[in-house]
């Protein structure tokens, strides 16, 4: 019996792979993509075989160990997924083992404890808010309040992401016990029929489309019109026994779409995301690997499922920032989809109501091809120039019809935006971050909070420097909600901070009122103008009668799509003039440690100093943080070496390629 030698990627933050020996009657090609259980120093872990050889590798006299077991009857990944994940690992400067671990079903992540192999990862738990606001909630600690606000803002967040940003399990459990957040239970996906309904099949029988192996865009189209197009597309592909993967930025969007499709596609329709039970995740994974002619609705974690006869990927709401992972490795769905397109030679549709600037530019230079004509905007668009001091009096005049549904988009969460001293001409700042503190209110009690480090302060009425009476400036959704409850008790009015990334999970309204979206033009992020354009225009697709924009900017929208095009063209020219994305590449580095000093990382900084676009320091949760934005730094091997050396010194280093937030 001859030995084979296999290269294994392990779920560790080391930029290397490991070689092991295998006994048995295996073929090299049968081992690629298989899980293997292996010893490593003083512990044992699962790994994935990424290559195999009949010849022993030359590794400087290292004595190779035998694997302990091959637990699966078939590979988890094919060679194509391995190739894609290698490219993702290189691009995002992350270990290949962690990239594989990111995509692998939770039930397959094993480790050896007390000489017994067992699942390493518990089921990924997704939490959602169980309250709409901070009003009238029971008394909670500052840390609990901080986490609750994050969950309210995001809508849903995984347990691993919560821990990644610094919250303990006890804080999570306290919020659950007080019924302020709840676990998102696995959805019950009931199959309604063994076959696709004949009536639906007949309706779309005449539809034909020929998508080449290219990149396409489906934008400027109402969500419900996109859904009708998807139904036709799905039926057409299923008639040829081809499979489709549709990726969404959130589970709530998947749930909304699933409810609309389940009676049509029945047993052809699959769901995959991190909130599924471990057993169901594994079952869906291997079903999709072995069945042709399927439709999968999934989140970013579904992208490496080796779906049989996968012939099309749709990235729904492709402009969403939620596609950027908040945990290591910090990958982004669009890049992964692009690598799949290249490796598997299949078409990709980037779908969104309003495209990102990146996709707009890609269409402009013919890298992406538009797929359909734009929708005609149905609602009337009205722009009102009203001062913020007069806004609440004017809302009384605008909201007049009791039997109509209204949505007010406040764009900001706080009760008020800052405390200002007219004598000192200064705002009350966070003592660590030196940014203005926001005013929040719950149970009729106000408090101050730093939106950067989330530190909570007691509310004050007088300037700490000169004792002059402080003035509250601005407002957010908390104050708007308070006003609406008081003045419009029997009206159908909802107040939201944003409706971005909720194309299918937010209903339509007769009237939508968008309050002062121009604040995005004044944020330090160079993407502010692009975000402003999306916040300004997307609500037009959710209004039935009228979309009202209230602003103090000189906004003129005579032609809706002409305005969008001109705004994109102007922003592209600015980005080009300053050599900003998409005309350059950015990398975000964050060094953090208790009592960390700049001289502690001076040697690292020298390696990339000439590429620094911006840098800043902060103090969050007891740690000193030094952050750097690098422009067009291409030596990623050097970054990997810096990571290794920083880790050896006990310094945490986050490497974020193509960052969305910094």
C-alpha positions as a printed Julia matrix, in Angstrom:
662×3 Matrix{Float64}:
   0.0    0.0     0.0
   1.58   3.24   -1.18
   1.49   6.56    0.63
  -0.01   9.68   -0.88
   1.01  13.14    0.27
  -1.64  15.8     0.64
  -1.51  19.56    1.12
  -4.02  20.67    3.74
  -5.48  24.1     4.55
  -6.25  24.44    8.27
  -8.61  27.0     9.89
  -5.8   29.02   11.46
  -4.56  32.55   10.82
  -1.26  31.38    9.35
  -0.29  32.2     5.79
   0.73  28.65    5.01
  -0.58  25.16    4.3
   0.51  21.83    5.81
   1.53  18.47    4.35
   0.44  15.06    5.64
   0.7   11.41    4.65
  -2.3    9.29    3.68
  -2.53   5.51    3.76
  -5.1    3.65    1.7
  -6.28   2.99   -1.81
  -7.02   6.57   -2.75
  -6.58   8.33   -6.05
  -5.08  11.82   -5.96
  -8.08  13.39   -7.66
 -10.47  11.76   -5.16
  -8.85  13.58   -2.24
  -9.07  17.15   -3.54
 -11.76  19.06   -1.65
 -12.19  16.35    0.99
 -12.18  17.08    4.71
  -9.37  15.42    6.62
  -8.88  15.13   10.37
  -5.27  15.83   11.26
  -2.91  16.27   14.24
  -1.14  19.62   14.58
   1.3   20.17   17.46
  -0.65  19.66   20.7
  -4.13  19.51   19.22
  -6.11  18.13   16.29
  -8.35  19.86   13.78
 -10.23  19.38   10.57
  -8.68  20.63    7.36
  -9.43  20.52    3.64
  -7.16  18.82    1.1
  -6.22  21.29   -1.64
  -3.65  19.18   -3.55
  -2.16  15.68   -3.56
   1.06  14.09   -4.78
   2.65  10.66   -5.06
   6.05  12.2    -4.34
   7.03  13.31   -0.86
   7.5   17.11   -0.71
  10.91  18.45    0.33
  10.26  20.35    3.56
  13.66  20.82    5.23
  13.71  17.49    7.08
  10.26  17.96    8.62
   8.83  14.58    9.63
   5.38  14.3     8.05
   2.52  12.91   10.12
  -0.32  10.69    8.98
  -3.84  12.04    8.87
  -6.21  10.59   11.46
  -9.27  10.14    9.27
 -11.19  11.12    6.14
 -14.74  11.49    7.53
 -16.78  12.14    4.37
 -17.85   9.86    1.54
 -17.38  12.6    -1.04
 -15.54  15.92   -1.39
 -17.08  19.03    0.13
 -15.57  21.22   -2.62
 -14.51  20.62   -6.21
 -11.21  21.8    -7.65
 -12.98  24.89   -8.99
 -14.04  26.07   -5.52
 -10.5   25.44   -4.25
  -9.11  27.57   -7.1
 -11.56  30.39   -6.35
 -10.81  30.39   -2.62
  -7.07  30.55   -3.32
  -7.66  33.73   -5.33
  -9.87  35.16   -2.59
  -7.19  34.34    0.0
  -4.54  36.16   -2.03
  -6.74  39.16   -2.78
  -7.89  39.76    0.81
  -4.55  38.85    2.46
  -6.2   36.13    4.52
  -5.11  32.58    5.21
  -6.63  30.05    2.83
  -7.77  27.96    5.79
  -9.84  30.84    7.2
 -11.4   31.53    3.79
 -12.42  27.87    3.53
 -13.7   27.96    7.12
 -15.82  31.04    6.25
 -17.76  29.11    3.6
 -17.82  25.6     5.09
 -21.12  24.47    6.7
 -20.96  24.76   10.48
 -21.65  21.05   11.0
 -18.43  20.14    9.16
 -16.1   22.2    11.36
 -14.67  19.54   13.69
 -12.01  19.44   16.36
 -10.76  16.76   18.74
 -11.67  17.18   22.41
 -10.76  14.5    24.97
  -9.81  12.09   22.17
 -13.24  12.47   20.58
 -13.97  14.28   17.34
 -16.9   16.66   17.57
 -18.31  19.72   15.88
 -16.04  22.67   16.51
 -18.55  25.33   15.57
 -21.91  25.58   17.2
 -24.81  26.6    15.04
 -24.41  30.18   13.91
 -27.05  32.17   15.76
 -28.63  35.22   14.15
 -30.16  37.86   16.43
 -32.83  40.39   15.5
 -34.37  43.2    17.6
 -37.53  42.41   19.55
 -38.33  46.11   20.04
 -38.68  48.88   17.48
 -36.89  51.63   19.42
 -35.21  52.37   22.75
 -38.43  53.94   24.06
 -40.02  52.34   27.13
 -37.49  49.54   27.51
 -36.46  48.18   30.94
 -33.31  49.49   32.6
 -30.18  48.01   31.06
 -26.43  48.54   31.36
 -24.48  50.81   29.04
 -22.9   47.84   27.24
 -26.3   46.2    26.76
 -27.69  49.45   25.41
 -24.74  49.8    23.06
 -25.29  46.34   21.59
 -29.05  46.82   21.33
 -28.54  50.01   19.31
 -26.21  48.18   16.92
 -28.78  45.39   16.4
 -31.57  47.94   15.9
 -29.47  49.69   13.27
 -28.41  46.55   11.37
 -31.71  44.67   11.64
 -29.94  41.32   12.01
 -26.47  40.27   13.13
 -24.74  36.96   13.78
 -23.32  35.92   17.14
 -19.82  35.67   15.66
 -20.07  39.26   14.38
 -21.23  40.44   17.82
 -18.2   38.82   19.43
 -15.89  40.17   16.7
 -16.85  43.75   17.59
 -16.18  43.16   21.27
 -19.33  42.06   23.11
 -19.45  39.08   25.49
 -22.0   36.27   25.55
 -23.33  37.49   28.9
 -24.38  40.8    27.31
 -26.19  38.93   24.53
 -27.94  36.65   27.03
 -29.03  39.6    29.17
 -30.76  41.25   26.19
 -32.44  37.96   25.25
 -33.63  37.42   28.84
 -35.16  40.9    28.88
 -36.89  40.17   25.53
 -35.11  43.07   23.84
 -33.56  40.86   21.16
 -34.41  37.38   20.0
 -32.85  34.58   18.08
 -33.94  34.36   14.46
 -35.47  30.92   14.34
 -34.96  28.69   11.33
 -37.64  29.41    8.76
 -40.07  26.61    7.98
 -39.69  25.98    4.28
 -42.66  23.81    3.41
 -42.8   22.27   -0.04
 -46.26  22.92   -1.44
 -46.1   20.6    -4.42
 -43.94  17.95   -6.01
 -43.89  19.83   -9.29
 -43.81  23.37  -10.58
 -47.38  24.61  -10.89
 -48.59  24.12  -14.45
 -50.46  27.44  -14.52
 -47.29  29.39  -13.76
 -45.33  27.34  -16.27
 -47.85  28.15  -19.0
 -47.79  31.86  -18.22
 -44.04  32.1   -18.8
 -43.67  29.39  -21.44
 -42.89  31.78  -24.28
 -40.01  33.48  -22.47
 -36.52  32.96  -23.9
 -33.21  34.59  -23.08
 -29.69  33.9   -24.2
 -27.15  34.99  -21.6
 -23.54  34.64  -22.66
 -20.77  34.05  -20.12
 -20.56  37.76  -19.33
 -21.39  40.25  -16.59
 -24.82  41.9   -16.71
 -26.66  44.55  -14.71
 -30.35  44.74  -13.85
 -30.96  48.15  -12.32
 -33.3   51.16  -12.27
 -36.16  48.64  -12.08
 -38.92  48.29   -9.48
 -38.31  45.3    -7.17
 -41.64  43.7    -8.11
 -40.73  43.96  -11.8
 -37.37  42.34  -11.09
 -39.18  39.52   -9.33
 -41.43  38.9   -12.34
 -38.34  38.79  -14.55
 -36.73  36.3   -12.15
 -39.75  33.99  -12.35
 -39.46  33.84  -16.13
 -35.71  33.39  -15.92
 -35.98  30.58  -13.37
 -38.55  28.66  -15.4
 -36.49  29.02  -18.55
 -33.32  27.72  -16.88
 -35.14  24.89  -15.09
 -36.6   23.75  -18.41
 -32.98  23.07  -19.46
 -32.11  21.38  -16.14
 -29.79  24.28  -15.24
 -29.27  25.66  -11.73
 -29.36  29.26  -10.5
 -27.96  30.87   -7.35
 -29.51  34.14   -6.14
 -27.57  35.88   -3.36
 -29.16  38.42   -0.99
 -27.64  40.84    1.55
 -29.87  39.67    4.43
 -31.99  36.78    5.64
 -35.07  39.02    5.85
 -34.82  39.62    2.09
 -34.55  35.87    1.46
 -37.61  35.25    3.63
 -39.63  37.87    1.73
 -38.7   36.41   -1.67
 -39.17  32.8    -0.55
 -42.79  33.49    0.41
 -43.44  34.77   -3.11
 -41.75  31.83   -4.87
 -42.46  28.74   -2.76
 -45.82  27.9    -4.38
 -44.35  28.17   -7.86
 -41.06  26.31   -7.66
 -41.75  23.89   -4.8
 -39.08  21.19   -4.5
 -36.78  23.0    -6.93
 -36.34  25.87   -4.46
 -33.61  25.72   -1.79
 -32.56  28.09    0.99
 -29.06  28.42    2.47
 -27.85  30.81    5.16
 -26.19  30.8     8.57
 -29.44  30.77   10.56
 -30.36  27.3     9.3
 -29.74  24.42   11.67
 -26.42  22.64   11.23
 -28.16  19.5    10.03
 -30.24  21.37    7.45
 -27.21  23.33    6.23
 -25.33  20.11    5.56
 -28.34  18.46    3.9
 -28.92  21.42    1.57
 -25.19  21.64    0.73
 -24.92  18.03   -0.48
 -28.35  18.06   -2.15
 -27.28  21.04   -4.26
 -23.99  19.32   -5.03
 -25.8   16.3    -6.49
 -29.06  17.66   -7.97
 -29.38  19.51  -11.28
 -32.04  22.08  -12.06
 -32.3   23.92   -8.74
 -32.88  27.48   -7.54
 -30.96  28.53   -4.43
 -31.7   31.66   -2.39
 -28.71  32.33   -0.17
 -26.51  34.82    1.62
 -22.8   35.33    1.0
 -22.07  32.01    2.75
 -23.76  30.13   -0.12
 -21.27  31.24   -2.76
 -18.91  28.26   -2.44
 -21.57  25.54   -2.55
 -20.53  23.34   -5.51
 -24.01  23.53   -7.06
 -24.44  20.97   -9.81
 -24.81  22.5   -13.27
 -24.69  26.03  -11.87
 -25.39  28.2   -14.9
 -26.23  31.66  -13.53
 -25.56  33.78  -10.42
 -27.69  36.79   -9.51
 -26.31  39.16   -6.88
 -29.45  40.9    -5.69
 -29.09  44.42   -4.26
 -25.5   44.33   -5.46
 -24.76  47.85   -4.22
 -25.39  46.87   -0.57
 -22.61  47.46    1.95
 -23.91  44.41    3.84
 -22.07  42.17    1.37
 -18.83  43.15    3.06
 -18.08  40.75    5.91
 -17.61  42.32    9.35
 -15.55  39.35   10.55
 -12.25  37.91    9.4
 -11.71  37.21    6.55
 -13.22  40.51    5.42
 -14.34  39.38    2.0
 -16.91  41.05   -0.23
 -19.53  39.23   -2.3
 -18.99  41.09   -5.58
 -15.34  40.04   -5.69
 -16.2   36.41   -4.91
 -18.9   36.38   -7.59
 -16.45  37.83  -10.1
 -13.93  35.06   -9.35
 -16.68  32.43   -9.74
 -17.59  33.97  -13.1
 -13.99  33.67  -14.3
 -13.38  30.16  -12.96
 -16.71  28.55  -13.92
 -17.43  30.54  -17.09
 -21.01  31.4   -16.15
 -22.97  34.66  -16.52
 -23.53  36.94  -13.53
 -26.29  39.51  -13.05
 -25.59  42.42  -10.68
 -29.08  43.49   -9.7
 -30.11  46.57   -7.7
 -32.62  49.39   -7.69
 -29.84  51.97   -8.01
 -26.4   50.64   -9.0
 -23.18  51.41   -7.2
 -20.76  53.86   -8.79
 -18.46  50.91   -9.48
 -21.13  49.14  -11.55
 -22.11  52.39  -13.29
 -18.47  52.85  -14.3
 -18.16  49.21  -15.4
 -21.17  49.69  -17.69
 -19.68  52.91  -19.02
 -16.48  51.11  -20.11
 -18.48  48.09  -21.38
 -17.33  45.57  -18.76
 -20.95  45.06  -17.7
 -23.9   44.9   -20.08
 -27.35  46.3   -19.14
 -30.09  43.67  -19.32
 -33.4   45.56  -19.35
 -34.88  49.0   -19.89
 -35.44  51.27  -16.9
 -38.79  51.38  -15.11
 -40.9   54.49  -15.41
 -41.17  56.18  -12.01
 -44.85  56.14  -11.05
 -44.95  58.48   -8.06
 -44.82  62.24   -8.34
 -41.57  63.66   -6.94
 -41.79  66.89   -4.94
 -38.83  68.74   -3.41
 -39.45  71.15   -0.53
 -36.88  73.52    0.9
 -37.77  73.74    4.6
 -35.52  74.76    7.46
 -34.97  72.21   10.2
 -36.43  74.62   12.75
 -39.75  74.57   10.89
 -39.89  70.89    9.96
 -42.36  69.68   12.59
 -44.85  72.48   11.9
 -44.62  71.68    8.19
 -45.14  67.94    8.71
 -48.55  68.81   10.18
 -49.41  70.49    6.87
 -48.01  67.69    4.68
 -49.61  64.72    6.46
 -53.35  65.22    5.96
 -54.94  61.94    4.8
 -55.84  59.5     7.58
 -56.63  56.61    5.25
 -53.28  56.73    3.42
 -50.02  55.06    4.46
 -47.05  57.33    5.15
 -43.38  56.55    5.61
 -41.0   59.12    7.08
 -37.31  58.43    6.48
 -35.38  60.3     9.16
 -31.9   59.17    7.94
 -30.4   59.48   11.42
 -31.13  57.57   14.61
 -30.38  59.95   17.56
 -32.9   62.14   19.32
 -30.65  65.14   18.61
 -27.33  65.32   16.8
 -25.19  67.34   19.2
 -24.98  69.65   22.21
 -23.62  73.05   21.24
 -22.26  75.94   23.31
 -22.91  79.27   21.57
 -20.43  81.1    23.82
 -17.49  78.73   23.19
 -18.66  77.97   19.63
 -17.91  74.28   20.28
 -19.76  70.97   20.51
 -19.6   68.56   23.44
 -17.11  65.91   22.31
 -16.23  62.33   23.19
 -13.18  62.48   25.46
 -11.53  59.61   23.54
 -12.56  60.11   19.9
 -12.96  63.91   19.86
 -16.18  63.69   17.83
 -19.54  65.29   18.76
 -21.66  63.27   21.16
 -25.18  62.39   20.03
 -28.25  62.77   22.24
 -30.42  59.68   22.77
 -33.6   59.34   24.78
 -35.34  56.42   26.44
 -37.99  56.3    29.14
 -38.1   60.1    29.0
 -34.45  60.26   30.05
 -31.71  61.66   27.82
 -28.1   60.52   27.61
 -25.08  61.19   25.41
 -23.35  58.65   23.23
 -20.32  58.56   20.95
 -21.33  56.91   17.67
 -17.7   56.03   16.96
 -16.66  54.16   20.12
 -20.21  53.76   21.55
 -19.22  55.16   24.95
 -22.16  56.45   27.01
 -22.11  59.75   28.95
 -24.56  61.39   31.32
 -26.67  64.13   29.76
 -25.6   67.67   30.71
 -27.38  70.99   30.35
 -24.48  73.44   30.75
 -21.12  73.77   29.03
 -18.35  72.05   31.04
 -15.94  74.84   30.02
 -17.92  78.05   30.58
 -21.15  76.87   32.27
 -23.26  78.46   29.5
 -26.61  76.79   28.69
 -26.13  74.17   25.97
 -28.34  73.95   22.9
 -29.51  70.75   21.18
 -28.89  70.8    17.43
 -30.62  68.63   14.82
 -32.84  65.57   15.18
 -33.18  61.93   14.18
 -35.77  59.19   14.06
 -36.2   59.07   17.86
 -37.46  62.66   17.96
 -39.58  62.17   14.83
 -41.23  59.09   16.39
 -41.99  61.05   19.55
 -43.57  63.82   17.47
 -45.66  61.43   15.35
 -47.03  59.56   18.38
 -48.1   62.84   19.92
 -49.58  64.61   16.88
 -50.9   61.78   14.64
 -52.41  59.19   16.96
 -54.82  57.61   14.46
 -52.73  57.87   11.3
 -50.91  55.09    9.45
 -47.38  56.45    9.74
 -44.12  54.53    9.97
 -40.77  56.11   10.81
 -37.54  54.48    9.64
 -33.91  55.5     9.64
 -33.33  53.96    6.21
 -34.87  51.6     3.65
 -31.61  50.73    1.91
 -31.02  46.99    1.33
 -34.72  46.25    1.91
 -36.09  46.11   -1.61
 -38.36  43.12   -0.93
 -38.87  43.25    2.85
 -40.27  46.81    3.01
 -43.79  47.48    1.76
 -44.88  50.28   -0.52
 -46.42  53.46    0.88
 -48.81  56.01   -0.56
 -46.56  58.86    0.56
 -42.88  58.79    1.46
 -41.2   61.78    3.12
 -37.39  61.84    3.09
 -35.92  64.23    5.67
 -32.61  65.98    4.91
 -30.61  63.2     3.21
 -27.88  65.73    2.39
 -26.11  65.08    5.71
 -24.2   62.38    3.8
 -22.53  65.08    1.72
 -20.7   66.3     4.83
 -19.34  63.03    6.23
 -15.6   62.34    6.06
 -16.06  59.22    3.87
 -15.27  59.98    0.22
 -18.26  57.78   -0.7
 -20.65  60.27    0.89
 -21.92  61.65   -2.42
 -22.6   58.19   -3.8
 -24.46  57.17   -0.63
 -26.44  60.42   -0.77
 -27.57  59.63   -4.32
 -28.86  56.19   -3.29
 -30.58  57.49   -0.15
 -32.16  60.26   -2.24
 -33.43  58.15   -5.15
 -34.29  54.63   -3.9
 -37.45  55.74   -1.99
 -38.99  56.82   -5.32
 -39.46  53.12   -6.1
 -41.45  52.55   -2.9
 -43.91  55.48   -3.2
 -47.31  54.97   -4.86
 -48.66  58.53   -5.01
 -45.97  61.02   -4.02
 -42.34  61.03   -2.94
 -41.49  64.18   -0.97
 -37.88  65.21   -0.45
 -37.35  67.79    2.29
 -33.94  69.39    2.05
 -31.98  72.59    2.48
 -29.8   71.75   -0.52
 -30.53  73.09   -3.99
 -31.81  69.8    -5.43
 -33.49  69.89   -8.84
 -34.84  66.69  -10.38
 -36.57  67.57  -13.64
 -35.71  64.21  -15.19
 -35.17  61.41  -12.66
 -32.75  59.23  -14.64
 -30.94  62.17  -16.18
 -30.3   63.48  -12.65
 -28.85  60.12  -11.57
 -26.61  59.89  -14.64
 -25.29  63.44  -14.22
 -24.64  62.83  -10.5
 -22.68  59.66  -11.25
 -20.68  61.38  -14.01
 -19.79  64.27  -11.7
 -18.72  61.91   -8.92
 -16.65  59.81  -11.33
 -14.73  62.87  -12.45
 -14.01  63.86   -8.84
 -12.81  60.33   -8.05
 -10.6   60.36  -11.14
  -9.12  63.77  -10.29
  -8.18  62.58   -6.78
  -7.27  59.03   -7.83
  -9.9   57.39   -5.62
 -11.8   54.12   -6.28
 -12.65  52.87   -8.87
  -9.43  54.48  -10.17
  -7.34  53.16   -7.27
  -7.35  50.45   -4.6
  -7.57  51.07   -0.85
  -6.48  48.9     2.07
  -7.43  49.63    5.68
  -5.05  48.6     8.48
  -6.03  48.74   12.15
  -3.53  48.03   14.95
  -4.97  47.67   18.46
  -3.78  46.65   21.92
  -4.04  47.83   25.51
  -1.63  50.76   26.05
  -0.4   50.53   22.45
   1.89  53.41   21.45
   2.78  54.65   17.99
   6.44  53.77   18.55
   5.37  50.14   19.12
   4.34  49.9    15.47
   6.86  52.37   13.99
   8.75  49.57   12.25
   5.59  48.36   10.56
   4.56  51.88    9.52
   7.88  52.42    7.73
   7.01  49.55    5.38
   3.96  51.36    3.97
   4.41  55.0     5.03
   4.65  56.42    1.51
   1.28  54.87    0.59
  -0.73  56.32    3.51
  -3.75  58.29    2.31
  -5.11  58.94    5.79
  -4.38  57.95    9.38
  -6.0   58.48   12.76
  -5.98  57.15   16.29
  -8.71  56.4    18.8
  -9.34  54.73   22.14
 -12.14  52.15   22.21
 -13.07  49.73   25.02
  -9.76  50.19   26.8
  -7.61  49.69   23.69
  -5.52  52.19   21.79
  -6.17  51.95   18.06
  -4.03  53.23   15.19
  -5.65  53.12   11.76
  -4.19  53.7     8.3
  -5.72  53.92    4.82
  -3.26  52.82    2.13
  -3.71  53.7    -1.54
  -2.43  51.4    -4.3
  -0.23  49.37   -1.97
   0.38  46.16   -3.92
   2.88  44.2    -1.83
   0.39  41.94   -0.05
   3.13  39.5     0.97
   4.62  42.32    3.02
   1.24  42.84    4.71
   1.13  39.14    5.54
   4.59  39.42    7.12
   3.52  42.49    9.13
   0.49  40.54   10.35
   2.71  37.67   11.48
   5.12  39.96   13.34
   2.35  42.06   14.92
   0.56  38.94   16.15
   3.8   37.69   17.71
   3.9   40.95   19.72
   0.32  40.54   20.92
  -0.93  43.32   18.64
  -4.23  42.71   16.87
  -4.07  43.7    13.2
  -7.11  43.95   10.95
  -6.38  43.95    7.22
  -9.37  45.1     5.18
  -8.94  45.21    1.4
 -11.52  47.42   -0.38
 -12.98  48.67    2.93
 -16.57  49.92    3.08
 -16.25  51.67    6.43
 -13.3   53.31    8.17
